[in-house]
Backbone as JSON, one array per atom type, in Angstrom:
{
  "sequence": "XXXXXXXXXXXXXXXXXXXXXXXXXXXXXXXXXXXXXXXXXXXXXXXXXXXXXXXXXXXXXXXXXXXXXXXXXXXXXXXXXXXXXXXXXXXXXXXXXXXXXXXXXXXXXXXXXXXXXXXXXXXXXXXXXXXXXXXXXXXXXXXXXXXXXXXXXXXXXXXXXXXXXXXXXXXXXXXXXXXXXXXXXXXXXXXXXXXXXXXXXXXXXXXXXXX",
  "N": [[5.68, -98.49, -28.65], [4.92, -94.89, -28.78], [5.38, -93.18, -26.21], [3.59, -90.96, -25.67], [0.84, -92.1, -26.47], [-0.18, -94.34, -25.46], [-1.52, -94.62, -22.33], [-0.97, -96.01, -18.84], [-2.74, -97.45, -16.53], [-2.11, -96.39, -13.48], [-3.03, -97.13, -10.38], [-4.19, -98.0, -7.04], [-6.88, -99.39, -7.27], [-7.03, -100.66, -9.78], [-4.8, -102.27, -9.39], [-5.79, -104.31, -7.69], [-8.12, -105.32, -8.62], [-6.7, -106.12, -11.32], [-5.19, -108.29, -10.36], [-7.21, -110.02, -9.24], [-8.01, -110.92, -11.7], [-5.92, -112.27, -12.71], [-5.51, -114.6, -11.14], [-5.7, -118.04, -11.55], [-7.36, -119.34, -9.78], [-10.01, -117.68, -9.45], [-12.7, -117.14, -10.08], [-15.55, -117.34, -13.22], [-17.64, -115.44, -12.58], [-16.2, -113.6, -10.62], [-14.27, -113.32, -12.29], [-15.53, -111.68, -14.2], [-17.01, -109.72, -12.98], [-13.98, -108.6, -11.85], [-13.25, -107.46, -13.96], [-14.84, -105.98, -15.14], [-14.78, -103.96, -13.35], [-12.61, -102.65, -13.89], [-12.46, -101.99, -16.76], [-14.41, -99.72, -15.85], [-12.73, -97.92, -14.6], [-10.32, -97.87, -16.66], [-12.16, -96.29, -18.64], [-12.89, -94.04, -17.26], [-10.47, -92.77, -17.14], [-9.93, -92.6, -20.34], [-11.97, -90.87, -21.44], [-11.58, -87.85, -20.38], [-10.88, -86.02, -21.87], [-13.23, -85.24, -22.99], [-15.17, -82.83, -23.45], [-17.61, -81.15, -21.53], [-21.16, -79.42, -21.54], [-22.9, -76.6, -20.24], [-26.1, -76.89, -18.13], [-29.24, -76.12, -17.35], [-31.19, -77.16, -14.71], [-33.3, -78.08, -12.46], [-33.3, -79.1, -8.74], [-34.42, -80.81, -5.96], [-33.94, -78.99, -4.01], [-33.37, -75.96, -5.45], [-32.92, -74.01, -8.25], [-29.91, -75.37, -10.78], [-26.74, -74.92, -12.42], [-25.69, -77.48, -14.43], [-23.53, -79.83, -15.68], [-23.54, -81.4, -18.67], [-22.58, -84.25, -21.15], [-22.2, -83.62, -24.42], [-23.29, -85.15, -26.43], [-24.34, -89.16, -27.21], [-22.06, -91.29, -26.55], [-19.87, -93.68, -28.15], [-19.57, -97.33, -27.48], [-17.33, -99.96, -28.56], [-17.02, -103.3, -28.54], [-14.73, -106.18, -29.11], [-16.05, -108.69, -30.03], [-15.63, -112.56, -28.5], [-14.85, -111.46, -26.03], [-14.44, -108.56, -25.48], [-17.15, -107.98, -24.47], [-16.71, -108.46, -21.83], [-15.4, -106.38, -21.01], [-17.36, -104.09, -21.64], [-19.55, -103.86, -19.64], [-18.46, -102.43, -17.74], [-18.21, -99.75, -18.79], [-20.86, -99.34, -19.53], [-21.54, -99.39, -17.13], [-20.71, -96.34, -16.23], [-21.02, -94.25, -18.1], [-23.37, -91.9, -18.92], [-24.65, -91.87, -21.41], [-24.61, -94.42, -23.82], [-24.43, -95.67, -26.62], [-24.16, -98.8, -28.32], [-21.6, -100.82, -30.85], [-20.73, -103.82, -32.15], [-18.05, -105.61, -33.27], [-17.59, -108.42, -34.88], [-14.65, -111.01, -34.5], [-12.5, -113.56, -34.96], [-9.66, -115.85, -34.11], [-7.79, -117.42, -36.16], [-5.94, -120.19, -35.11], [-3.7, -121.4, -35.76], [-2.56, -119.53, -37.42], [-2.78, -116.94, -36.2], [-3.87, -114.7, -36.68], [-6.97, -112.67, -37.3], [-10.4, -112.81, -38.34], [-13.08, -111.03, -40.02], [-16.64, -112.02, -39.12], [-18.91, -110.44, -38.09], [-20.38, -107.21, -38.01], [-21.51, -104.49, -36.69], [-22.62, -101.94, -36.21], [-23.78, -98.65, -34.15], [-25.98, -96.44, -35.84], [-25.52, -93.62, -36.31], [-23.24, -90.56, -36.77], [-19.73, -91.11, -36.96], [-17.97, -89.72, -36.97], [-18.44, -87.73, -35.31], [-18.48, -88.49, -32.71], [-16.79, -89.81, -29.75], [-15.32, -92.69, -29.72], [-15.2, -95.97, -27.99], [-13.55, -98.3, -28.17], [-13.01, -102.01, -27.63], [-11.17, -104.06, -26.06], [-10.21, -106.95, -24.28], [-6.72, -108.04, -24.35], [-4.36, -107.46, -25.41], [-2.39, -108.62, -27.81], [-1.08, -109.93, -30.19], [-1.98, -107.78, -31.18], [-3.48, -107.88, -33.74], [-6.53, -108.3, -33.64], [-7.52, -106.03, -32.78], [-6.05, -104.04, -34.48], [-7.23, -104.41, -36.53], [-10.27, -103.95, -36.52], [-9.94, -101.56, -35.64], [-9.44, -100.35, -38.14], [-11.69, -100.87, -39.22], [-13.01, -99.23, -38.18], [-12.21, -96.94, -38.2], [-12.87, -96.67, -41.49], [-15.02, -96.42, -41.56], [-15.65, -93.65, -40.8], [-14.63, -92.86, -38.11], [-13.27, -90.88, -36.08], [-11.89, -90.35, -33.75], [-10.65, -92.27, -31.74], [-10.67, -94.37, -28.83], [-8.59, -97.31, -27.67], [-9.56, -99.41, -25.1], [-8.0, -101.58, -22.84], [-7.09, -104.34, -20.62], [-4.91, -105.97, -20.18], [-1.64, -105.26, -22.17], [0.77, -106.49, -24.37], [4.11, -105.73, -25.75], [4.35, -106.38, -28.45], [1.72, -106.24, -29.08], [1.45, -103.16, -28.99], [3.1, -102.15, -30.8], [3.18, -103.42, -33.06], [0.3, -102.29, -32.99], [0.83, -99.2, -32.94], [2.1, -98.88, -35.21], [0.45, -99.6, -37.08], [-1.64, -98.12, -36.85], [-0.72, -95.16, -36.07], [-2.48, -93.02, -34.59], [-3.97, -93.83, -32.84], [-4.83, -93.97, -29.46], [-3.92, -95.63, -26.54], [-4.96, -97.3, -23.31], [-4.54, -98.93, -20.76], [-4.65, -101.57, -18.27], [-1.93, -102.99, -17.53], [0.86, -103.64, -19.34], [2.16, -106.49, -20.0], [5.48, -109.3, -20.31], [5.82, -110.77, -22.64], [4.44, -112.09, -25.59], [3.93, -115.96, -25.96], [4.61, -118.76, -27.6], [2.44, -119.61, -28.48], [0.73, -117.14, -28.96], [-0.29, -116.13, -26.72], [-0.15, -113.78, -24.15], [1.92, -113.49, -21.82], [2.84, -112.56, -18.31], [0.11, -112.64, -18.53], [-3.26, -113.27, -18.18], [-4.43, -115.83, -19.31], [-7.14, -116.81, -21.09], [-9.44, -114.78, -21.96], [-12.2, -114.45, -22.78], [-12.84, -117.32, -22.46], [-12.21, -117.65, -19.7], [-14.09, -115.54, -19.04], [-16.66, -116.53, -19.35], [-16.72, -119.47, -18.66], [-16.0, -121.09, -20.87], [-13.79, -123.08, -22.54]],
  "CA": [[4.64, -97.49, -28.94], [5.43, -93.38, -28.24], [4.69, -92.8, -24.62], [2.26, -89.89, -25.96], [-0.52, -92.51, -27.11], [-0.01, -94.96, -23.96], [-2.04, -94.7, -20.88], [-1.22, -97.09, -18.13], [-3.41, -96.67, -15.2], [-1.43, -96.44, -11.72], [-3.86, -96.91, -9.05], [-4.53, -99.12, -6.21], [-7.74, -100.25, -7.81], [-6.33, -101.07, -10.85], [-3.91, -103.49, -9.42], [-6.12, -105.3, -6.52], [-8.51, -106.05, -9.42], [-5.93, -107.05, -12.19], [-4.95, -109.43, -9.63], [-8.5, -111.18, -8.85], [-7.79, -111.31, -12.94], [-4.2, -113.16, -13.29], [-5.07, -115.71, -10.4], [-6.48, -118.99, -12.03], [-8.38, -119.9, -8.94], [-10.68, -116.36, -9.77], [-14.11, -118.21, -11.35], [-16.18, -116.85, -14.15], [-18.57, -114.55, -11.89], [-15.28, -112.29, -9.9], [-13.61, -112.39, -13.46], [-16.15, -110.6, -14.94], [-16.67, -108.38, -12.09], [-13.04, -107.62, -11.39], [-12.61, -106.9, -15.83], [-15.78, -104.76, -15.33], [-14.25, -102.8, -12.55], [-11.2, -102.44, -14.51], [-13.09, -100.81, -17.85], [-14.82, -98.26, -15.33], [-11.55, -97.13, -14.25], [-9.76, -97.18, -17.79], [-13.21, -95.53, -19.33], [-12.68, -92.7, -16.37], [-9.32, -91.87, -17.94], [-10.22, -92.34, -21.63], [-12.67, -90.21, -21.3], [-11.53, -86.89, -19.62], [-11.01, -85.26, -22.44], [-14.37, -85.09, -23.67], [-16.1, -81.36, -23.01], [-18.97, -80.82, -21.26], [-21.55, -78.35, -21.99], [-23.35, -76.75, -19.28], [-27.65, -77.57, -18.74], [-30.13, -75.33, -16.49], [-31.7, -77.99, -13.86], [-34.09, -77.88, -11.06], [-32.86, -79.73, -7.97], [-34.84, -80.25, -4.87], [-33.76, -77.22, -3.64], [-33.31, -74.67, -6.05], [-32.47, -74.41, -9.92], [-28.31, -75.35, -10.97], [-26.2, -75.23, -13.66], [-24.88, -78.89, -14.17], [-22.76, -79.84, -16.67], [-23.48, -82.87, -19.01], [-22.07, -84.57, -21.7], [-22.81, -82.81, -25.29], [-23.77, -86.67, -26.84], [-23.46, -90.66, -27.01], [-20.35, -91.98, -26.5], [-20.25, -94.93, -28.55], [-18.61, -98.44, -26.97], [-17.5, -101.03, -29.38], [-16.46, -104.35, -28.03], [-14.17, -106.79, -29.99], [-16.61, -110.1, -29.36], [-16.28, -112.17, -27.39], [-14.11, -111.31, -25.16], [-14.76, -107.4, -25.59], [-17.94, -107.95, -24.0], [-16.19, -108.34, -20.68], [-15.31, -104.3, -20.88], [-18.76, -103.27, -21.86], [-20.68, -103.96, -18.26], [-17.92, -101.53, -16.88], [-18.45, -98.77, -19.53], [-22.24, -99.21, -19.14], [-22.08, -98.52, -15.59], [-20.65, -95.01, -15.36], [-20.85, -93.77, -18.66], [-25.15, -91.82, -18.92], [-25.17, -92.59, -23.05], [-23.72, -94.72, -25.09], [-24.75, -96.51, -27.86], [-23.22, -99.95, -28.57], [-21.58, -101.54, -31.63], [-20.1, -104.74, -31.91], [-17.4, -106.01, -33.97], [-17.04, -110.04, -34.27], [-13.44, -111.47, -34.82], [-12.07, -115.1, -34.76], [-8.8, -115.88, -34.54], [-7.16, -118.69, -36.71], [-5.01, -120.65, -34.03], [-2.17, -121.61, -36.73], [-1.94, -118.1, -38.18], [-2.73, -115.91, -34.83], [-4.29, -113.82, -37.64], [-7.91, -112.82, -37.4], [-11.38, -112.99, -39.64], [-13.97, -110.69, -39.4], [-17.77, -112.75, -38.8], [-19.96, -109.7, -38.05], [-20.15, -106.03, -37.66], [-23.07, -103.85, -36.05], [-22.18, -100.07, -35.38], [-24.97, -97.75, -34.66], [-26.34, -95.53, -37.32], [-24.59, -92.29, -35.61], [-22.25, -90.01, -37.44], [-18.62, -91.51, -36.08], [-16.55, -88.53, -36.62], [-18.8, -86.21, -34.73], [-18.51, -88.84, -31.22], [-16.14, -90.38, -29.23], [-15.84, -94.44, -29.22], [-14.02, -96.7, -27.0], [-12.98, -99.7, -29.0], [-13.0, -102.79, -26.1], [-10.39, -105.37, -26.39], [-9.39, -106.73, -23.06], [-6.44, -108.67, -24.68], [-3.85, -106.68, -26.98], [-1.31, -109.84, -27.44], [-0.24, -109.5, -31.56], [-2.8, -106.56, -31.66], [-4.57, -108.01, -35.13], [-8.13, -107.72, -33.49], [-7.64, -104.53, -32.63], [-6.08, -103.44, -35.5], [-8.71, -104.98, -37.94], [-11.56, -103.09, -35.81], [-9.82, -99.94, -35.84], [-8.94, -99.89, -39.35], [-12.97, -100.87, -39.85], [-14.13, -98.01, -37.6], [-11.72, -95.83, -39.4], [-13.34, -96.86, -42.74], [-16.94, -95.81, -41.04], [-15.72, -92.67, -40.27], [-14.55, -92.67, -36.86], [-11.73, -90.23, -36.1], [-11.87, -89.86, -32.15], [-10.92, -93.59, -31.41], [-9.66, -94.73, -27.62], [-8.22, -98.54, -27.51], [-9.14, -100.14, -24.15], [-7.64, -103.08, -22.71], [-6.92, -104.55, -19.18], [-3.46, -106.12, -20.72], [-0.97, -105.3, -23.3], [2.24, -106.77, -25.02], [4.9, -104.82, -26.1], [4.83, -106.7, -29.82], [0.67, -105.91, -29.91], [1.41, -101.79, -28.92], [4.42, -101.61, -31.74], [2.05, -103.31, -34.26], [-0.97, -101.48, -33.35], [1.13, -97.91, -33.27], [2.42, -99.06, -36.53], [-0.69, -99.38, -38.24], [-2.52, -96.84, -36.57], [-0.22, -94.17, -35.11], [-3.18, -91.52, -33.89], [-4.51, -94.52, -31.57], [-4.58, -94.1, -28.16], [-4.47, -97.09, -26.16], [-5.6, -97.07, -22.12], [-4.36, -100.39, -20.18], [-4.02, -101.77, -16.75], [-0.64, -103.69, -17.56], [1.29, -104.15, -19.87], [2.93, -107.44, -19.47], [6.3, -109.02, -20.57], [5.87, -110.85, -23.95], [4.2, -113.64, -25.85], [4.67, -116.94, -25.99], [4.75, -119.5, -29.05], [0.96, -119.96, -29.14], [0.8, -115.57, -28.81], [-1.01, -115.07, -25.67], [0.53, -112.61, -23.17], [2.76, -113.75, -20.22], [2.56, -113.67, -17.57], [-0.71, -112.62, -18.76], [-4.49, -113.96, -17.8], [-5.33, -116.88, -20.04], [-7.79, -117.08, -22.8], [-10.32, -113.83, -21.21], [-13.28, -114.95, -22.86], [-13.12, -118.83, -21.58], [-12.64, -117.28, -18.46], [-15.46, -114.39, -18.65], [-17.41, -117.1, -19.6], [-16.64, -120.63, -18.12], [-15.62, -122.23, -21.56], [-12.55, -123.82, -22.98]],
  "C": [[5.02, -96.18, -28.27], [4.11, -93.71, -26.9], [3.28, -92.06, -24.76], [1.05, -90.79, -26.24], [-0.59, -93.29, -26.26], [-0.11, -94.42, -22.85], [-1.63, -96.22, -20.18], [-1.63, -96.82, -16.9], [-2.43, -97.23, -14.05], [-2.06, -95.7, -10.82], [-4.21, -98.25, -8.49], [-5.17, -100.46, -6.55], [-7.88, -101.21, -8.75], [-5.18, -102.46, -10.26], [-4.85, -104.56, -8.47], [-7.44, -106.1, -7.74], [-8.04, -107.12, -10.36], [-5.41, -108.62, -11.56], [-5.79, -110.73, -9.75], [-7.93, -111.81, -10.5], [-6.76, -112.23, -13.71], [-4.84, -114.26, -11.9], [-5.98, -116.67, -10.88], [-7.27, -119.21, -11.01], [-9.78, -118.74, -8.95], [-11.93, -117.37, -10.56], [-14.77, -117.17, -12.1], [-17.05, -115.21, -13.39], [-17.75, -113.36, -11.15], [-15.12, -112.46, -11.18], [-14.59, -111.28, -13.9], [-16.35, -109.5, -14.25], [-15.27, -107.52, -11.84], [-12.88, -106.82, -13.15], [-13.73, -105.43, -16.0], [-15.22, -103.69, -14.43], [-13.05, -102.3, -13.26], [-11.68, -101.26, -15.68], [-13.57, -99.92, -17.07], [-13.42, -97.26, -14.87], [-10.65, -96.99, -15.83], [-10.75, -96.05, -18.9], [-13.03, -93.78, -18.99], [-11.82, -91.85, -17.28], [-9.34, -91.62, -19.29], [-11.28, -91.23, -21.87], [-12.89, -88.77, -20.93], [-11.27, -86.41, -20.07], [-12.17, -84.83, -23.6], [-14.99, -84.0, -23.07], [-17.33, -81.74, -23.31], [-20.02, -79.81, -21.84], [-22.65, -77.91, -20.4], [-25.23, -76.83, -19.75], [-28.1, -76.8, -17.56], [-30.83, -76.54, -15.99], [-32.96, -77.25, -12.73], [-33.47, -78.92, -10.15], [-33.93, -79.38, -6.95], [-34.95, -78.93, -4.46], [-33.95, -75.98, -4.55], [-32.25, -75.06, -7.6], [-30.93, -74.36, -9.6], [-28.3, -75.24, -12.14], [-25.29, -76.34, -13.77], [-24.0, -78.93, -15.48], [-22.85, -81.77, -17.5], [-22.65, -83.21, -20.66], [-22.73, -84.04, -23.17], [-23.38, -84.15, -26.21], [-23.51, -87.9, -26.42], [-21.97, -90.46, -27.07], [-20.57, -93.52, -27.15], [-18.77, -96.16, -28.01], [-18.55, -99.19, -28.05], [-16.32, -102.15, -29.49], [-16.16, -105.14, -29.3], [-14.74, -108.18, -29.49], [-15.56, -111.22, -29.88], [-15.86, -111.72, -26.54], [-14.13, -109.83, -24.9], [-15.85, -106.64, -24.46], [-17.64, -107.87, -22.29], [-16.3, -106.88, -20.52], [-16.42, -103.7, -20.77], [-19.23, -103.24, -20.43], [-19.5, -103.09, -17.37], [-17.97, -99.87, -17.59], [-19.92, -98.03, -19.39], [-22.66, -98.71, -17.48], [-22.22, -97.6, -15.07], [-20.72, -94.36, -16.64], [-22.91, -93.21, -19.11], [-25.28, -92.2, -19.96], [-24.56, -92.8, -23.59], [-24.53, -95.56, -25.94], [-23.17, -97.63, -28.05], [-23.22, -100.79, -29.78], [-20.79, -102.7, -31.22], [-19.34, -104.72, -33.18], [-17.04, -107.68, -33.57], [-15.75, -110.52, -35.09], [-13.21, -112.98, -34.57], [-10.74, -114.6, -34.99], [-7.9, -117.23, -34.95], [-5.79, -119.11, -35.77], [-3.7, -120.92, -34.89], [-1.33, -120.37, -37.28], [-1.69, -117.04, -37.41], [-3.28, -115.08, -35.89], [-6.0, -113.83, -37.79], [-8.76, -112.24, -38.53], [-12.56, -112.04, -38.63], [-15.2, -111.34, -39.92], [-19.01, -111.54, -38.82], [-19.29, -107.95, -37.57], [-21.46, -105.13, -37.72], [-22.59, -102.5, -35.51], [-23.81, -99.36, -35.89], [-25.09, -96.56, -35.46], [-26.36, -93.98, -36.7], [-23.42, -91.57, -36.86], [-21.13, -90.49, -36.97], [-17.76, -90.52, -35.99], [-16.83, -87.59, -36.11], [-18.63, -87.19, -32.87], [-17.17, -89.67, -31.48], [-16.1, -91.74, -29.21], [-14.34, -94.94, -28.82], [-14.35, -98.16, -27.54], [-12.46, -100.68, -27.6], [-12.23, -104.27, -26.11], [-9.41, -105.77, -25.41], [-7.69, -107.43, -23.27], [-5.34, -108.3, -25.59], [-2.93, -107.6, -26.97], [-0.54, -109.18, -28.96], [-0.68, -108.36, -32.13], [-3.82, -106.84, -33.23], [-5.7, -108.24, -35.04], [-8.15, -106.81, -33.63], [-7.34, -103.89, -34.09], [-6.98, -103.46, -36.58], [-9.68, -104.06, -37.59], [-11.58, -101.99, -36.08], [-9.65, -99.88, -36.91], [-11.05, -99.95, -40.11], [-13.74, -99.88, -39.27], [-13.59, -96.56, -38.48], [-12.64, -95.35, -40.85], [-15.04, -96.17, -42.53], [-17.03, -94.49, -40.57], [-15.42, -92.07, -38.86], [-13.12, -91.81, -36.87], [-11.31, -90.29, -34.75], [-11.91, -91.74, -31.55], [-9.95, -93.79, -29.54], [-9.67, -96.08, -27.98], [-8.19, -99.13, -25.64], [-8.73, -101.11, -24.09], [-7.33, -103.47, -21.34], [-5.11, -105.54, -19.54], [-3.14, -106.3, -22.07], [0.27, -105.77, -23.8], [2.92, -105.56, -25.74], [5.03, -105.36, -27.73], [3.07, -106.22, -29.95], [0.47, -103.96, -29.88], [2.76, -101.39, -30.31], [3.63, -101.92, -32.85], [1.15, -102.44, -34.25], [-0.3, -99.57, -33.83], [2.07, -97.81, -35.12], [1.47, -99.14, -37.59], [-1.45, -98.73, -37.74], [-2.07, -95.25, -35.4], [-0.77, -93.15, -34.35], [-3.78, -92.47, -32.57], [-4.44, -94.24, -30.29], [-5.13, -95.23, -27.46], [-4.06, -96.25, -24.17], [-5.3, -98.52, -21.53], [-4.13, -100.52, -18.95], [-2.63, -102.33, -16.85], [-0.63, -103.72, -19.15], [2.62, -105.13, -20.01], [4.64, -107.66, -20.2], [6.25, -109.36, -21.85], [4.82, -111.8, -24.41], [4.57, -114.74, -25.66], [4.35, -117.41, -26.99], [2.86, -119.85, -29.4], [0.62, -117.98, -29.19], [-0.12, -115.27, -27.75], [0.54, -114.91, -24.66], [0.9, -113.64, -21.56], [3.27, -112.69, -19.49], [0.92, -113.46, -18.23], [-1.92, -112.84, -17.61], [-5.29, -115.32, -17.91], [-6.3, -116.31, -20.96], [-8.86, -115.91, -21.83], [-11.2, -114.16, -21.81], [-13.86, -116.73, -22.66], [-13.38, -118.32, -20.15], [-13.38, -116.13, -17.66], [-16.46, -115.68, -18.83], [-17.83, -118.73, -19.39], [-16.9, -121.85, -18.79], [-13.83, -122.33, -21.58], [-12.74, -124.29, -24.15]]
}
């Protein structure tokens, strides 16, 4: 994938979390906390090119001029496993509006089905949305999502993720070259079932304490 559309965050925080996140002994309750700390820090950076506008206040003290955000920001997690990202988006971000997109993925084919889709009734090409897929392995969630937010009008798309493969950033910049993707790692490859090594494991068994 061109360097230009690849963020990889390098910071402290970013790695002492990813960590809690790669060590199997990590239980359901830190994963989700360290994956949520992770989206507030890739949100930070996806995010910093969104202009402010400034707003006349009162403060305790004496009137300011603050500076806030000119609309929603819309999040839209790739369930289930998506949902992990959201409770770190929700924390620091003042408005967003949240769609979902639901995916399966056929274990024989690695090729996924879309089940449901819920975007709020917003213009998409006038806001920002952060597409939430902690997981980019062959990239065919992601790509499906983005090609359905596309279709809804979305032009201003970020791709989070907390890890990426180098075969799901060549697909995804192959079928959607304006993407920008935002990741804590990106690891070394697949393996024969297509999750990411060294990877995490299955991130919604272990946001969620199935199998």
């Amino acid at each position: 994938m061109p360097e230009a559309n690849l963020t990889v965050l390098d910071h402290p925080l970013v790695e002492a979390n990813l960590a809690r996140l790669r060590d199997k002994r990590t239980g359901p309750g830190d994963f989700r906390d360290a994956m949520a700390a992770i989206a507030s820090l890739l949100t930070t950076e996806a995010t910093r090119h969104i202009a402010t506008k400034p707003v006349e206040i009162d403060t305790p003290v004496s009137p300011a001029t603050v500076q806030k955000l000119p609309g929603p920001v819309i999040a839209v997690p790739i369930l289930r496993a998506g949902q992990g990202l959201l409770e770190g988006v929700l924390r620091i971000v003042p408005d967003v509006r949240v769609g979902h997109i639901g995916m399966a993925r056929d274990e024989t084919t690695l090729k996924p089905t879309i089940y449901m889709q819920k975007l709020p009734p917003l213009e998409l090409a006038a806001r920002p949305v952060l597409l939430l897929d902690p997981m980019l392995a062959t990239g065919g969630s992601a790509i499906g999502a983005a090609r359905l937010l596309r279709e809804a009008g979305a032009t201003d798309i970020k791709l989070l993720c907390a890890v990426a493969s180098p075969v799901g950033l060549r697909n995804m910049s192959a079928a959607d070259p304006g993407m920008e993707v935002y990741a804590a790692a990106v690891d070394e490859r697949l393996d024969e079932r297509g999750f990411i090594l060294p990877g995490l494991g299955d991130a919604g068994d272990r946001l969620y304490g199935t199998d």
